[in-house]
mmCIF file of C-alpha atoms in Angstrom:
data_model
loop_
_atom_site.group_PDB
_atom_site.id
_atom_site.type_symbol
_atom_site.label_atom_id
_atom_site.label_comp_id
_atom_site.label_asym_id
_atom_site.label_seq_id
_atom_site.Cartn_x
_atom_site.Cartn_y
_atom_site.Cartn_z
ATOM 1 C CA UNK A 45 0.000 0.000 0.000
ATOM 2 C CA UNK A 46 0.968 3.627 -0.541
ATOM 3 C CA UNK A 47 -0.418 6.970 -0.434
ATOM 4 C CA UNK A 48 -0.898 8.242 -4.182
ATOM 5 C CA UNK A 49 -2.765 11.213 -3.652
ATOM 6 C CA UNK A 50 -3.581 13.964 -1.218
ATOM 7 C CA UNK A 51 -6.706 16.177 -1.856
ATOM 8 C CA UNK A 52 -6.936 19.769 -0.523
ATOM 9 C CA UNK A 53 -10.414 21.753 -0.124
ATOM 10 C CA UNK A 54 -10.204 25.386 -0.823
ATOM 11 C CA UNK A 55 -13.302 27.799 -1.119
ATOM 12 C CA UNK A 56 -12.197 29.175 -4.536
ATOM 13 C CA UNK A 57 -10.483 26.959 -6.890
ATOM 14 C CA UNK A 58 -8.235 28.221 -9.521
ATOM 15 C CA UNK A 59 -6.353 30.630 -7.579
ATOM 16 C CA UNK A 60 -5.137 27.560 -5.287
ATOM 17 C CA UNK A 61 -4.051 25.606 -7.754
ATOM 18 C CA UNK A 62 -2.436 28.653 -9.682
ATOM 19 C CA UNK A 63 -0.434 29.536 -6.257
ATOM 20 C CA UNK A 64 1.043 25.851 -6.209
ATOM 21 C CA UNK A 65 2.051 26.047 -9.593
ATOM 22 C CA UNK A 66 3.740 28.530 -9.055
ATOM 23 C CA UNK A 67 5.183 27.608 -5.644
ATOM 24 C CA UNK A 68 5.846 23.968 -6.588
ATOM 25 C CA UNK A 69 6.856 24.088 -10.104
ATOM 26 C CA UNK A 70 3.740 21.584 -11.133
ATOM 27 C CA UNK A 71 0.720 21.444 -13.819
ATOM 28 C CA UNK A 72 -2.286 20.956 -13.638
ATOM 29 C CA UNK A 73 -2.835 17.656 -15.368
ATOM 30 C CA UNK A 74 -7.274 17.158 -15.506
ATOM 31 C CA UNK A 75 -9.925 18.468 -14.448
ATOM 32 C CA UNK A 76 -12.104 15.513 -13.782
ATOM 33 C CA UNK A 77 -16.302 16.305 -14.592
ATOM 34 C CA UNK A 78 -16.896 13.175 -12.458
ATOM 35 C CA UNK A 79 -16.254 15.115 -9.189
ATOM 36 C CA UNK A 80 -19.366 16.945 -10.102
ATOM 37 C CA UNK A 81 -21.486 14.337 -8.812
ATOM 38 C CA UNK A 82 -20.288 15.216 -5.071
ATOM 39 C CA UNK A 83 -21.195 19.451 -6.467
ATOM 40 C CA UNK A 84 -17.353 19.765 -6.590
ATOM 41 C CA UNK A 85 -14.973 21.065 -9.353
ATOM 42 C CA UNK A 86 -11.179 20.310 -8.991
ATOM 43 C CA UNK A 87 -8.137 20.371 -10.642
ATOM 44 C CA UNK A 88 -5.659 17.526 -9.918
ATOM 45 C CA UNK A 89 -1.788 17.956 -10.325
ATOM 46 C CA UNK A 90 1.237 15.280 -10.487
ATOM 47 C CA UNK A 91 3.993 15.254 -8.516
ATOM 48 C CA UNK A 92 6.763 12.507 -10.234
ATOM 49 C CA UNK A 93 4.177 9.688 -9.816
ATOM 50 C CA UNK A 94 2.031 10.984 -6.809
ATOM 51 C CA UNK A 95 -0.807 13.676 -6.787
ATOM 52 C CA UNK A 96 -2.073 16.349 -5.306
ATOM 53 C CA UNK A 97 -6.154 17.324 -6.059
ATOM 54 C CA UNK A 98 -7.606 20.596 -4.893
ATOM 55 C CA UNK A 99 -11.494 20.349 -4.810
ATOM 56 C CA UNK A 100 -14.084 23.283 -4.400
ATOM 57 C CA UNK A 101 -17.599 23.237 -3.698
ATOM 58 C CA UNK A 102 -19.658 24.685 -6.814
ATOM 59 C CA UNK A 103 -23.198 24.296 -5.371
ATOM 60 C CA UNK A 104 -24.263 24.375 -2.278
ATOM 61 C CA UNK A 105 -25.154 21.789 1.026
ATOM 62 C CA UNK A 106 -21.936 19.794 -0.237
ATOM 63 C CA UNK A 107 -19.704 17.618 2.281
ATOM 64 C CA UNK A 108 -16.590 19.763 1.475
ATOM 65 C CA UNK A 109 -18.647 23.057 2.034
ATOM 66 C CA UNK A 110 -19.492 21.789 5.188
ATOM 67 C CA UNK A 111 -16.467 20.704 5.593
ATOM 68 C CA UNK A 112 -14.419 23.689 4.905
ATOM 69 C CA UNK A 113 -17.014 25.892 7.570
ATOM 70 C CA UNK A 114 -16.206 22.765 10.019
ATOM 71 C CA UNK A 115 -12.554 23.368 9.600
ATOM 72 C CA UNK A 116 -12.665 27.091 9.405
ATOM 73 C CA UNK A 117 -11.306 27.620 5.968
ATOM 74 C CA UNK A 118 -9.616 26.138 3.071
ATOM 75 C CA UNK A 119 -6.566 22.766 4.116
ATOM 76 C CA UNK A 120 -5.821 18.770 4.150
ATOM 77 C CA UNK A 121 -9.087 17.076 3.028
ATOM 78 C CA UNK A 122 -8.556 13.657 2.065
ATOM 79 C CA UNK A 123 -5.503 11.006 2.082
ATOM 80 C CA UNK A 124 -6.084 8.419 -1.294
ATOM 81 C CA UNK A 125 -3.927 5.595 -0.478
ATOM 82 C CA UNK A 126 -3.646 2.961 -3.475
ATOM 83 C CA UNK A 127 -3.753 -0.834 -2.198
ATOM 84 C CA UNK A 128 -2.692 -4.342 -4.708
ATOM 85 C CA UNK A 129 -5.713 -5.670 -3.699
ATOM 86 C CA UNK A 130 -8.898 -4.284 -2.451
ATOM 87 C CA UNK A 131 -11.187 -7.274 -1.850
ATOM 88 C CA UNK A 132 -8.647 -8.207 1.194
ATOM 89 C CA UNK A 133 -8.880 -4.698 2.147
ATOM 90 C CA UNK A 134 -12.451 -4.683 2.279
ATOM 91 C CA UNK A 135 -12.583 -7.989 4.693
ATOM 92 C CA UNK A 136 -9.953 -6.667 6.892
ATOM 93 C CA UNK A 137 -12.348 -3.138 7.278
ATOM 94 C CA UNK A 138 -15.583 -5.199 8.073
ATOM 95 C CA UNK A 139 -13.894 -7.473 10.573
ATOM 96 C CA UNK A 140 -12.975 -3.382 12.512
ATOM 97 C CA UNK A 141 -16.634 -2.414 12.025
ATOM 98 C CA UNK A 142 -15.292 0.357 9.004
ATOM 99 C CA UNK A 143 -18.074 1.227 7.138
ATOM 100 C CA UNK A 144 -17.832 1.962 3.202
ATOM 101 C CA UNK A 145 -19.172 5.111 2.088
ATOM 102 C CA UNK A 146 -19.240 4.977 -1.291
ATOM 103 C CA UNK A 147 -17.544 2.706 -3.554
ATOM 104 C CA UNK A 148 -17.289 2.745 -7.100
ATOM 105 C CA UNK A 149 -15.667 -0.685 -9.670
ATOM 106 C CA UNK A 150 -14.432 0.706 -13.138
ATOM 107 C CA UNK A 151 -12.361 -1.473 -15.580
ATOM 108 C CA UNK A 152 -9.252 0.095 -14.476
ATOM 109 C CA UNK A 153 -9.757 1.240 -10.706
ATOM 110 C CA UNK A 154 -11.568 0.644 -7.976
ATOM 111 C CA UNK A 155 -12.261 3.084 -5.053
ATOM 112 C CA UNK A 156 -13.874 2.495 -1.336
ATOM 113 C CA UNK A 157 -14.451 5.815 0.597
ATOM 114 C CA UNK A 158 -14.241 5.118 4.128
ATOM 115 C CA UNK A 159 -16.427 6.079 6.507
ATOM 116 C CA UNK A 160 -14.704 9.429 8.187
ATOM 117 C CA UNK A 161 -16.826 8.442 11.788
ATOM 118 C CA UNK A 162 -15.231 4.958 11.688
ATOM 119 C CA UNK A 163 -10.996 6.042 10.570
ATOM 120 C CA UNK A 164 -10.982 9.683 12.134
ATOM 121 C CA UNK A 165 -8.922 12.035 11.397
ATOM 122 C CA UNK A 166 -9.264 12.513 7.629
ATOM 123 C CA UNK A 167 -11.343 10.849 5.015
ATOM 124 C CA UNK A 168 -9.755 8.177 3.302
ATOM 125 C CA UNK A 169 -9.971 6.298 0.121
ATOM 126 C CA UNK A 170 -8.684 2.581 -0.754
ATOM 127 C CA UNK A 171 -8.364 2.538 -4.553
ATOM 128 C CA UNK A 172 -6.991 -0.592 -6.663
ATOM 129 C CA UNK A 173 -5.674 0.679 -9.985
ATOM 130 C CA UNK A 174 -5.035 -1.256 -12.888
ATOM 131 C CA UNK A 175 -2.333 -1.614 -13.793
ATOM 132 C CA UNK A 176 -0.635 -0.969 -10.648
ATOM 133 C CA UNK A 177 1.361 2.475 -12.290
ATOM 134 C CA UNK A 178 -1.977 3.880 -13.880
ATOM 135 C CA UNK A 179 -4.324 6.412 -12.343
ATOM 136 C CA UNK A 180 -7.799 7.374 -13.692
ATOM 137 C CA UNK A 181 -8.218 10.464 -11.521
ATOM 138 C CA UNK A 182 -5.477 12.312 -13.082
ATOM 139 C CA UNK A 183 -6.733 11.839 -16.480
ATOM 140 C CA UNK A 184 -5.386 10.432 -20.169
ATOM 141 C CA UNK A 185 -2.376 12.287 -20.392
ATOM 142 C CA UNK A 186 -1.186 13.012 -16.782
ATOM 143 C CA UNK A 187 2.497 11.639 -17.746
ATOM 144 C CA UNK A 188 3.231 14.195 -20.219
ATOM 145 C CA UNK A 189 2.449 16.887 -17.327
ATOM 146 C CA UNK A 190 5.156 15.999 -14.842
ATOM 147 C CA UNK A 191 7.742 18.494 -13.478
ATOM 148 C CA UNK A 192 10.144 17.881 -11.028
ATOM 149 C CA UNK A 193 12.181 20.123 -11.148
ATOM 150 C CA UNK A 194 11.361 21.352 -7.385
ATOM 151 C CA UNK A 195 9.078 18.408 -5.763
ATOM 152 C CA UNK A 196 9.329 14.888 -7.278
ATOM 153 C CA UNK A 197 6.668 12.831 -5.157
ATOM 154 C CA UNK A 198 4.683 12.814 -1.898
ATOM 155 C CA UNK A 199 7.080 12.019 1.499
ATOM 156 C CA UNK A 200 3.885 12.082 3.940
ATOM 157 C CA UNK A 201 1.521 13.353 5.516
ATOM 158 C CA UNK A 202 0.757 15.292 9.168
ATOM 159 C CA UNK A 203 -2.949 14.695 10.946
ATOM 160 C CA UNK A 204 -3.565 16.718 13.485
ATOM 161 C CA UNK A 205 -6.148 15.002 16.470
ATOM 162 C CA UNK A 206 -7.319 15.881 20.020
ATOM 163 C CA UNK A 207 -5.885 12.229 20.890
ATOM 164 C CA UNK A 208 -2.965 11.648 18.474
ATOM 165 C CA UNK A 209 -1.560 8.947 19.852
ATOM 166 C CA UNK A 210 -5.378 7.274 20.247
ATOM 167 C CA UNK A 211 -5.815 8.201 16.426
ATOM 168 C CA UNK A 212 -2.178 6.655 15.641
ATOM 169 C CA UNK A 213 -3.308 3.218 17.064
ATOM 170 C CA UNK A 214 -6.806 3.049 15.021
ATOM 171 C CA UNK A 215 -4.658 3.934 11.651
ATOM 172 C CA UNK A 216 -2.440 1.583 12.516
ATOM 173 C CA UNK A 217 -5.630 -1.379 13.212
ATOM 174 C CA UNK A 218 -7.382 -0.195 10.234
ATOM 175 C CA UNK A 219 -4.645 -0.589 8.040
ATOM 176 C CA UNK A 220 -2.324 -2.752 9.028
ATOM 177 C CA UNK A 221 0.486 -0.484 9.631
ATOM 178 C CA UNK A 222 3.630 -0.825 12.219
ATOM 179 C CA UNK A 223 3.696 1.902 14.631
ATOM 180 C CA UNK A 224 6.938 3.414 15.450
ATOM 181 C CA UNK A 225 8.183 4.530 18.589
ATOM 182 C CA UNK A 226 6.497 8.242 17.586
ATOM 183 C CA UNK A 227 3.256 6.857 16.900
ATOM 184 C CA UNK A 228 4.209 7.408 12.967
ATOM 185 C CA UNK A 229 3.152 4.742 10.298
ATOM 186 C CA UNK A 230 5.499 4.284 7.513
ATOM 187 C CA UNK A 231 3.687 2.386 3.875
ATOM 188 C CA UNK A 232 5.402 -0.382 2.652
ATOM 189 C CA UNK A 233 5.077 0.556 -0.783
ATOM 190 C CA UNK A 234 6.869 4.005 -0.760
ATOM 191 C CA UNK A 235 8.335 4.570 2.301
ATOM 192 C CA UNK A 236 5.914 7.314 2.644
ATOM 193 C CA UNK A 237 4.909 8.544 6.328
ATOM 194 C CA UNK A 238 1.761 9.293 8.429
ATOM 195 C CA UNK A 239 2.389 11.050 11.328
ATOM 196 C CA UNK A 240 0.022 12.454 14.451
ATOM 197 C CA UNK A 241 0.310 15.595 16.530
ATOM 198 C CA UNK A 242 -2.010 17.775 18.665
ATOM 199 C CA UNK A 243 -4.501 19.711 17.376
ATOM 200 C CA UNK A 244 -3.593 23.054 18.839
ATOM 201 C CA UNK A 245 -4.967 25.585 15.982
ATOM 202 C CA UNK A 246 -9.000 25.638 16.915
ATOM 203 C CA UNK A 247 -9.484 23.819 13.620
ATOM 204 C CA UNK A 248 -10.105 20.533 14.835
ATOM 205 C CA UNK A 249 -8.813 17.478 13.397
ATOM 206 C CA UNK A 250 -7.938 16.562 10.289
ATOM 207 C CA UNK A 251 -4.526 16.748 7.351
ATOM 208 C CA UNK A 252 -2.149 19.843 9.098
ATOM 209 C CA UNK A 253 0.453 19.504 6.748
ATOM 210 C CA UNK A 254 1.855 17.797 3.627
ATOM 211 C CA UNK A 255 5.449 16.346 3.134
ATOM 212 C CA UNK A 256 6.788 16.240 -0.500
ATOM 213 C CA UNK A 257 10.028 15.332 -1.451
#
């Protein structure tokens, strides 16, 4: 397993992504219309063979509208971690009483949303692409969009939590992860880490920060 992709939620979209364009050095690969069943637009951007997606609300009464006025403005929304096999996944998640959210088979992915009451901390998604090095979300041509001349993949990511250390032993249940000694999880696929800290900003919990190499 790995994480693949990070989404951020701002209020307004393009002048997100066009400040970490500029900041990062990377494109913006798709805009993917199927977001707009969830009343979102989004623009989703490689970095070497990782993402990052910025989603907006474009309607109103959406989850990331209420999420963003939950969280007090715009930040970490949702860690997309890409698994070799999803059907084990999905037993191991029943047997810890995590409930699927919304799921969705294609020919060449498949994606479980996890229920945010039953992980904490962020929402998550368990995707299976096929083949392993393809990725739907970032559209047909995403390859020909990658710059690295400043950030080359994702290195982790930071959740913040009243109880981090509580939140750092569900993660590591859920998905099968070896705590270290600092309550981090490390993914076997990419050497990519989760760590937990206080929540000590009033925003409550939820993605503080993203690592990128």
């Amino acid at each position: 397993m790995r994480i693949r992709q990070i989404a951020l939620v701002a209020t307004t979209l393009d002048p997100v992504l066009e400040d970490l364009s500029a900041v990062l050095a990377i494109d913006v690969a798709f805009h993917d219309p199927g977001v707009g069943v969830f009343g979102l637009r989004n623009g989703v951007m490689p970095v070497g063979e990782h993402f990052l997606e910025v989603v907006s609300p474009k309607q109103e009464g959406t989850s990331a509208g209420r999420y963003l006025e939950r969280r007090r403005g715009d930040g970490g929304y949702m860690v997309i971690f890409q698994t070799r096999d999803l059907d084990s996944r999905r037993r191991h998640f029943a047997k810890h009483e995590v409930r699927t959210a919304w799921e969705v088979a294609l020919d060449d992915i498949s994606t479980a949303h996890l229920h945010p009451r039953d992980t904490g901390g962020a929402i998550v998604s368990i995707d299976e692409a096929r083949p392993w090095e393809s990725w739907r979300w970032a559209g047909p041509v995403w390859r020909e969009h990658i710059r690295t001349e400043r950030v080359s993949g994702i290195a982790g990511v930071e959740i913040q939590s009243r109880d981090p250390d509580a939140l750092s032993h569900r993660w590591s249940r859920i998905f099968e992860l070896p705590r270290a000694e600092n309550g981090a999880l490390k993914l076997p696929d990419d050497g990519a880490t989760i760590s937990f800290c206080e929540a000590v900003d009033g925003r409550g919990e939820g993605i503080r920060s993203v690592a990128l190499h």
